[in-house]
């Protein structure tokens, strides 16, 4: 199944609150990909994500995430936003 929404991601090395704050300062959004075998922590570019989320269909379609030369099909489960910045 091909999707019209694609995002590129990078594997997240550091975990925790301090690392997340550093990533957000560098315009990267921390994300989790839940799978049947293992969960993956990834980073997505904030500008690429904001362009995709402008379309309301983004929230209900399959999204292709390219991670380390492989494509993973995901469905958006949850999104958290800062109420002051939204």
CSV table of N, CA and C in Angstrom, one decimal:
chain,number,residue,atom,x,y,z
A,1,UNK,N,0.8,-1.2,0.0
A,1,UNK,CA,0.0,0.0,0.0
A,1,UNK,C,0.9,1.2,0.0
A,2,UNK,N,0.7,2.1,-1.0
A,2,UNK,CA,1.5,3.3,-1.0
A,2,UNK,C,0.7,4.4,-0.4
A,3,UNK,N,1.4,5.3,0.2
A,3,UNK,CA,0.8,6.4,0.9
A,3,UNK,C,1.2,7.7,0.3
A,4,UNK,N,0.3,8.7,0.4
A,4,UNK,CA,0.6,10.0,-0.1
A,4,UNK,C,1.4,10.8,0.9
A,5,UNK,N,1.5,10.3,2.2
A,5,UNK,CA,2.3,11.1,3.2
A,5,UNK,C,3.5,10.3,3.5
A,6,UNK,N,4.7,11.0,3.4
A,6,UNK,CA,5.9,10.4,3.8
A,6,UNK,C,6.7,11.3,4.6
A,7,UNK,N,7.4,10.8,5.6
A,7,UNK,CA,8.3,11.5,6.5
A,7,UNK,C,9.6,10.8,6.6
A,8,UNK,N,10.7,11.5,6.7
A,8,UNK,CA,12.0,10.9,6.9
A,8,UNK,C,12.3,11.1,8.4
A,9,UNK,N,12.9,10.0,8.9
A,9,UNK,CA,13.2,10.0,10.4
A,9,UNK,C,14.7,9.5,10.6
A,10,UNK,N,15.2,9.8,11.7
A,10,UNK,CA,16.6,9.4,12.1
A,10,UNK,C,16.4,8.7,13.4
A,11,UNK,N,17.2,7.7,13.6
A,11,UNK,CA,17.2,6.9,14.9
A,11,UNK,C,17.6,7.9,16.0
A,12,UNK,N,16.9,7.8,17.1
A,12,UNK,CA,17.2,8.6,18.3
A,12,UNK,C,18.2,7.9,19.2
A,13,UNK,N,19.3,8.5,19.5
A,13,UNK,CA,20.3,7.9,20.3
A,13,UNK,C,20.1,8.2,21.8
A,14,UNK,N,19.8,9.4,22.2
A,14,UNK,CA,19.7,9.8,23.6
A,14,UNK,C,18.2,9.8,24.0
A,15,UNK,N,17.9,9.3,25.2
A,15,UNK,CA,16.6,9.3,25.7
A,15,UNK,C,16.5,10.2,26.9
A,16,UNK,N,15.3,10.6,27.3
A,16,UNK,CA,15.1,11.4,28.5
A,16,UNK,C,14.7,12.8,28.2
A,17,UNK,N,14.4,13.5,29.3
A,17,UNK,CA,13.8,14.8,29.2
A,17,UNK,C,14.9,15.9,28.7
A,18,UNK,N,16.1,15.8,29.2
A,18,UNK,CA,17.1,16.7,28.7
A,18,UNK,C,17.4,16.6,27.3
A,19,UNK,N,17.5,15.3,26.8
A,19,UNK,CA,17.8,15.0,25.4
A,19,UNK,C,16.7,15.5,24.5
A,20,UNK,N,15.4,15.3,25.0
A,20,UNK,CA,14.3,15.8,24.2
A,20,UNK,C,14.3,17.3,24.0
A,21,UNK,N,14.6,18.0,25.1
A,21,UNK,CA,14.7,19.4,25.0
A,21,UNK,C,15.7,19.9,24.0
A,22,UNK,N,16.9,19.2,24.0
A,22,UNK,CA,17.9,19.5,23.1
A,22,UNK,C,17.5,19.3,21.6
A,23,UNK,N,16.8,18.2,21.4
A,23,UNK,CA,16.4,17.8,20.1
A,23,UNK,C,15.3,18.9,19.6
A,24,UNK,N,14.4,19.3,20.5
A,24,UNK,CA,13.4,20.3,20.1
A,24,UNK,C,14.1,21.6,19.8
A,25,UNK,N,15.1,22.0,20.5
A,25,UNK,CA,15.8,23.2,20.2
A,25,UNK,C,16.5,23.1,18.8
A,26,UNK,N,16.8,21.9,18.4
A,26,UNK,CA,17.4,21.7,17.0
A,26,UNK,C,16.4,21.4,16.0
A,27,UNK,N,15.1,21.8,16.3
A,27,UNK,CA,14.0,21.6,15.3
A,27,UNK,C,13.8,20.1,15.0
A,28,UNK,N,13.9,19.2,15.9
A,28,UNK,CA,13.6,17.8,15.7
A,28,UNK,C,12.5,17.4,16.7
A,29,UNK,N,11.6,16.6,16.3
A,29,UNK,CA,10.5,16.1,17.1
A,29,UNK,C,10.7,14.7,17.5
A,30,UNK,N,10.8,14.4,18.8
A,30,UNK,CA,11.0,13.0,19.2
A,30,UNK,C,9.7,12.2,19.0
A,31,UNK,N,9.8,11.0,18.5
A,31,UNK,CA,8.6,10.2,18.3
A,31,UNK,C,8.9,8.7,18.6
A,32,UNK,N,7.8,8.0,18.8
A,32,UNK,CA,7.9,6.5,19.0
A,32,UNK,C,7.2,5.8,18.0
A,33,UNK,N,7.8,4.7,17.5
A,33,UNK,CA,7.1,3.8,16.6
A,33,UNK,C,6.9,2.5,17.3
A,34,UNK,N,5.6,2.1,17.5
A,34,UNK,CA,5.3,0.9,18.3
A,34,UNK,C,5.2,-0.2,17.2
A,35,UNK,N,5.9,-1.3,17.5
A,35,UNK,CA,5.8,-2.5,16.6
A,35,UNK,C,5.6,-3.8,17.3
A,36,UNK,N,5.3,-4.8,16.5
A,36,UNK,CA,5.1,-6.1,17.1
A,36,UNK,C,6.4,-6.7,17.7
A,37,UNK,N,7.5,-6.4,17.2
A,37,UNK,CA,8.8,-7.0,17.7
A,37,UNK,C,9.5,-6.0,18.7
A,38,UNK,N,9.6,-4.8,18.3
A,38,UNK,CA,10.3,-3.8,19.1
A,38,UNK,C,9.8,-2.4,18.8
A,39,UNK,N,9.9,-1.6,19.8
A,39,UNK,CA,9.6,-0.1,19.7
A,39,UNK,C,10.8,0.6,19.2
A,40,UNK,N,10.6,1.7,18.4
A,40,UNK,CA,11.7,2.4,17.9
A,40,UNK,C,11.5,3.9,18.3
A,41,UNK,N,12.6,4.5,18.8
A,41,UNK,CA,12.6,5.9,19.1
A,41,UNK,C,13.2,6.6,17.9
A,42,UNK,N,12.5,7.6,17.3
A,42,UNK,CA,13.0,8.3,16.2
A,42,UNK,C,12.9,9.8,16.3
A,43,UNK,N,13.5,10.5,15.4
A,43,UNK,CA,13.4,12.0,15.4
A,43,UNK,C,12.9,12.4,14.0
A,44,UNK,N,12.0,13.3,14.0
A,44,UNK,CA,11.4,13.8,12.7
A,44,UNK,C,11.6,15.3,12.6
A,45,UNK,N,11.9,15.8,11.5
A,45,UNK,CA,12.1,17.2,11.3
A,45,UNK,C,10.8,18.0,11.5
A,46,UNK,N,10.9,19.0,12.3
A,46,UNK,CA,9.6,19.8,12.6
A,46,UNK,C,9.0,20.5,11.4
A,47,UNK,N,9.8,21.0,10.5
A,47,UNK,CA,9.3,21.7,9.4
A,47,UNK,C,8.6,20.7,8.4
A,48,UNK,N,9.1,19.6,8.2
A,48,UNK,CA,8.5,18.6,7.4
A,48,UNK,C,7.2,18.1,8.0
A,49,UNK,N,7.2,17.9,9.3
A,49,UNK,CA,6.0,17.5,10.0
A,49,UNK,C,4.9,18.5,10.0
A,50,UNK,N,5.3,19.8,10.2
A,50,UNK,CA,4.3,20.9,10.1
A,50,UNK,C,3.6,21.0,8.8
A,51,UNK,N,4.4,20.8,7.7
A,51,UNK,CA,3.8,20.9,6.4
A,51,UNK,C,2.8,19.8,6.1
A,52,UNK,N,3.1,18.6,6.7
A,52,UNK,CA,2.2,17.4,6.5
A,52,UNK,C,0.9,17.6,7.3
A,53,UNK,N,1.0,18.1,8.5
A,53,UNK,CA,-0.1,18.2,9.4
A,53,UNK,C,-1.1,19.3,9.0
A,54,UNK,N,-0.8,20.1,8.1
A,54,UNK,CA,-1.7,21.1,7.6
A,54,UNK,C,-2.9,20.5,6.9
A,55,UNK,N,-2.7,19.3,6.4
A,55,UNK,CA,-3.8,18.6,5.7
A,55,UNK,C,-4.5,17.7,6.7
A,56,UNK,N,-5.9,17.9,6.9
A,56,UNK,CA,-6.6,17.1,7.9
A,56,UNK,C,-6.6,15.6,7.6
A,57,UNK,N,-6.4,15.2,6.4
A,57,UNK,CA,-6.4,13.7,6.1
A,57,UNK,C,-5.1,13.0,6.7
A,58,UNK,N,-4.1,13.8,7.0
A,58,UNK,CA,-2.9,13.3,7.6
A,58,UNK,C,-3.1,12.4,8.8
A,59,UNK,N,-4.1,12.8,9.6
A,59,UNK,CA,-4.4,12.2,10.9
A,59,UNK,C,-5.1,10.8,10.8
A,60,UNK,N,-5.6,10.5,9.6
A,60,UNK,CA,-6.4,9.3,9.5
A,60,UNK,C,-5.9,8.4,8.4
A,61,UNK,N,-4.7,8.7,7.8
A,61,UNK,CA,-4.2,7.8,6.7
A,61,UNK,C,-2.9,7.2,7.2
A,62,UNK,N,-2.5,6.2,6.4
A,62,UNK,CA,-1.2,5.5,6.6
A,62,UNK,C,-0.1,6.4,6.2
A,63,UNK,N,0.9,6.5,7.0
A,63,UNK,CA,2.1,7.4,6.8
A,63,UNK,C,3.3,6.5,6.6
A,64,UNK,N,4.1,6.8,5.6
A,64,UNK,CA,5.3,6.1,5.3
A,64,UNK,C,6.5,6.9,6.0
A,65,UNK,N,7.2,6.2,6.8
A,65,UNK,CA,8.4,6.8,7.5
A,65,UNK,C,9.6,6.1,7.0
A,66,UNK,N,10.5,6.8,6.4
A,66,UNK,CA,11.8,6.2,5.9
A,66,UNK,C,12.8,6.4,7.0
A,67,UNK,N,13.3,5.2,7.4
A,67,UNK,CA,14.3,5.1,8.5
A,67,UNK,C,15.4,4.2,8.1
A,68,UNK,N,16.6,4.7,8.0
A,68,UNK,CA,17.8,3.8,7.6
A,68,UNK,C,17.5,3.0,6.4
A,69,UNK,N,17.2,3.6,5.3
A,69,UNK,CA,16.9,3.0,4.0
A,69,UNK,C,15.8,1.9,4.0
A,70,UNK,N,14.9,2.0,5.0
A,70,UNK,CA,13.8,1.1,5.0
A,70,UNK,C,12.5,1.9,5.3
A,71,UNK,N,11.4,1.5,4.7
A,71,UNK,CA,10.2,2.2,4.9
A,71,UNK,C,9.3,1.5,5.9
A,72,UNK,N,8.7,2.2,6.8
A,72,UNK,CA,7.8,1.7,7.8
A,72,UNK,C,6.5,2.4,7.6
A,73,UNK,N,5.4,1.6,7.5
A,73,UNK,CA,4.1,2.1,7.4
A,73,UNK,C,3.5,2.3,8.8
A,74,UNK,N,3.0,3.4,9.2
A,74,UNK,CA,2.5,3.7,10.5
A,74,UNK,C,1.1,4.4,10.4
A,75,UNK,N,0.4,4.3,11.5
A,75,UNK,CA,-0.8,5.1,11.7
A,75,UNK,C,-0.7,5.9,12.9
A,76,UNK,N,-1.0,7.2,12.8
A,76,UNK,CA,-0.8,8.1,13.9
A,76,UNK,C,-1.8,7.7,15.0
A,77,UNK,N,-1.2,7.5,16.2
A,77,UNK,CA,-2.0,7.1,17.4
A,77,UNK,C,-2.3,8.3,18.3
A,78,UNK,N,-1.3,9.1,18.5
A,78,UNK,CA,-1.5,10.2,19.5
A,78,UNK,C,-0.5,11.3,19.1
A,79,UNK,N,-1.0,12.5,19.4
A,79,UNK,CA,-0.1,13.7,19.2
A,79,UNK,C,-0.2,14.6,20.4
A,80,UNK,N,0.9,15.1,20.8
A,80,UNK,CA,0.9,16.0,22.0
A,80,UNK,C,1.4,17.3,21.5
A,81,UNK,N,0.8,18.4,21.9
A,81,UNK,CA,1.2,19.7,21.6
A,81,UNK,C,1.2,20.6,22.8
A,82,UNK,N,2.0,21.6,22.8
A,82,UNK,CA,2.1,22.6,23.8
A,82,UNK,C,1.0,23.6,23.7
A,83,UNK,N,0.1,23.7,24.6
A,83,UNK,CA,-1.1,24.6,24.5
A,83,UNK,C,-0.7,26.1,24.3
A,84,UNK,N,0.5,26.5,24.8
A,84,UNK,CA,0.9,27.9,24.7
A,84,UNK,C,1.4,28.2,23.3
A,85,UNK,N,2.0,27.2,22.6
A,85,UNK,CA,2.6,27.4,21.3
A,85,UNK,C,1.7,27.1,20.2
A,86,UNK,N,0.7,26.4,20.4
A,86,UNK,CA,-0.2,26.0,19.3
A,86,UNK,C,-1.0,27.1,18.7
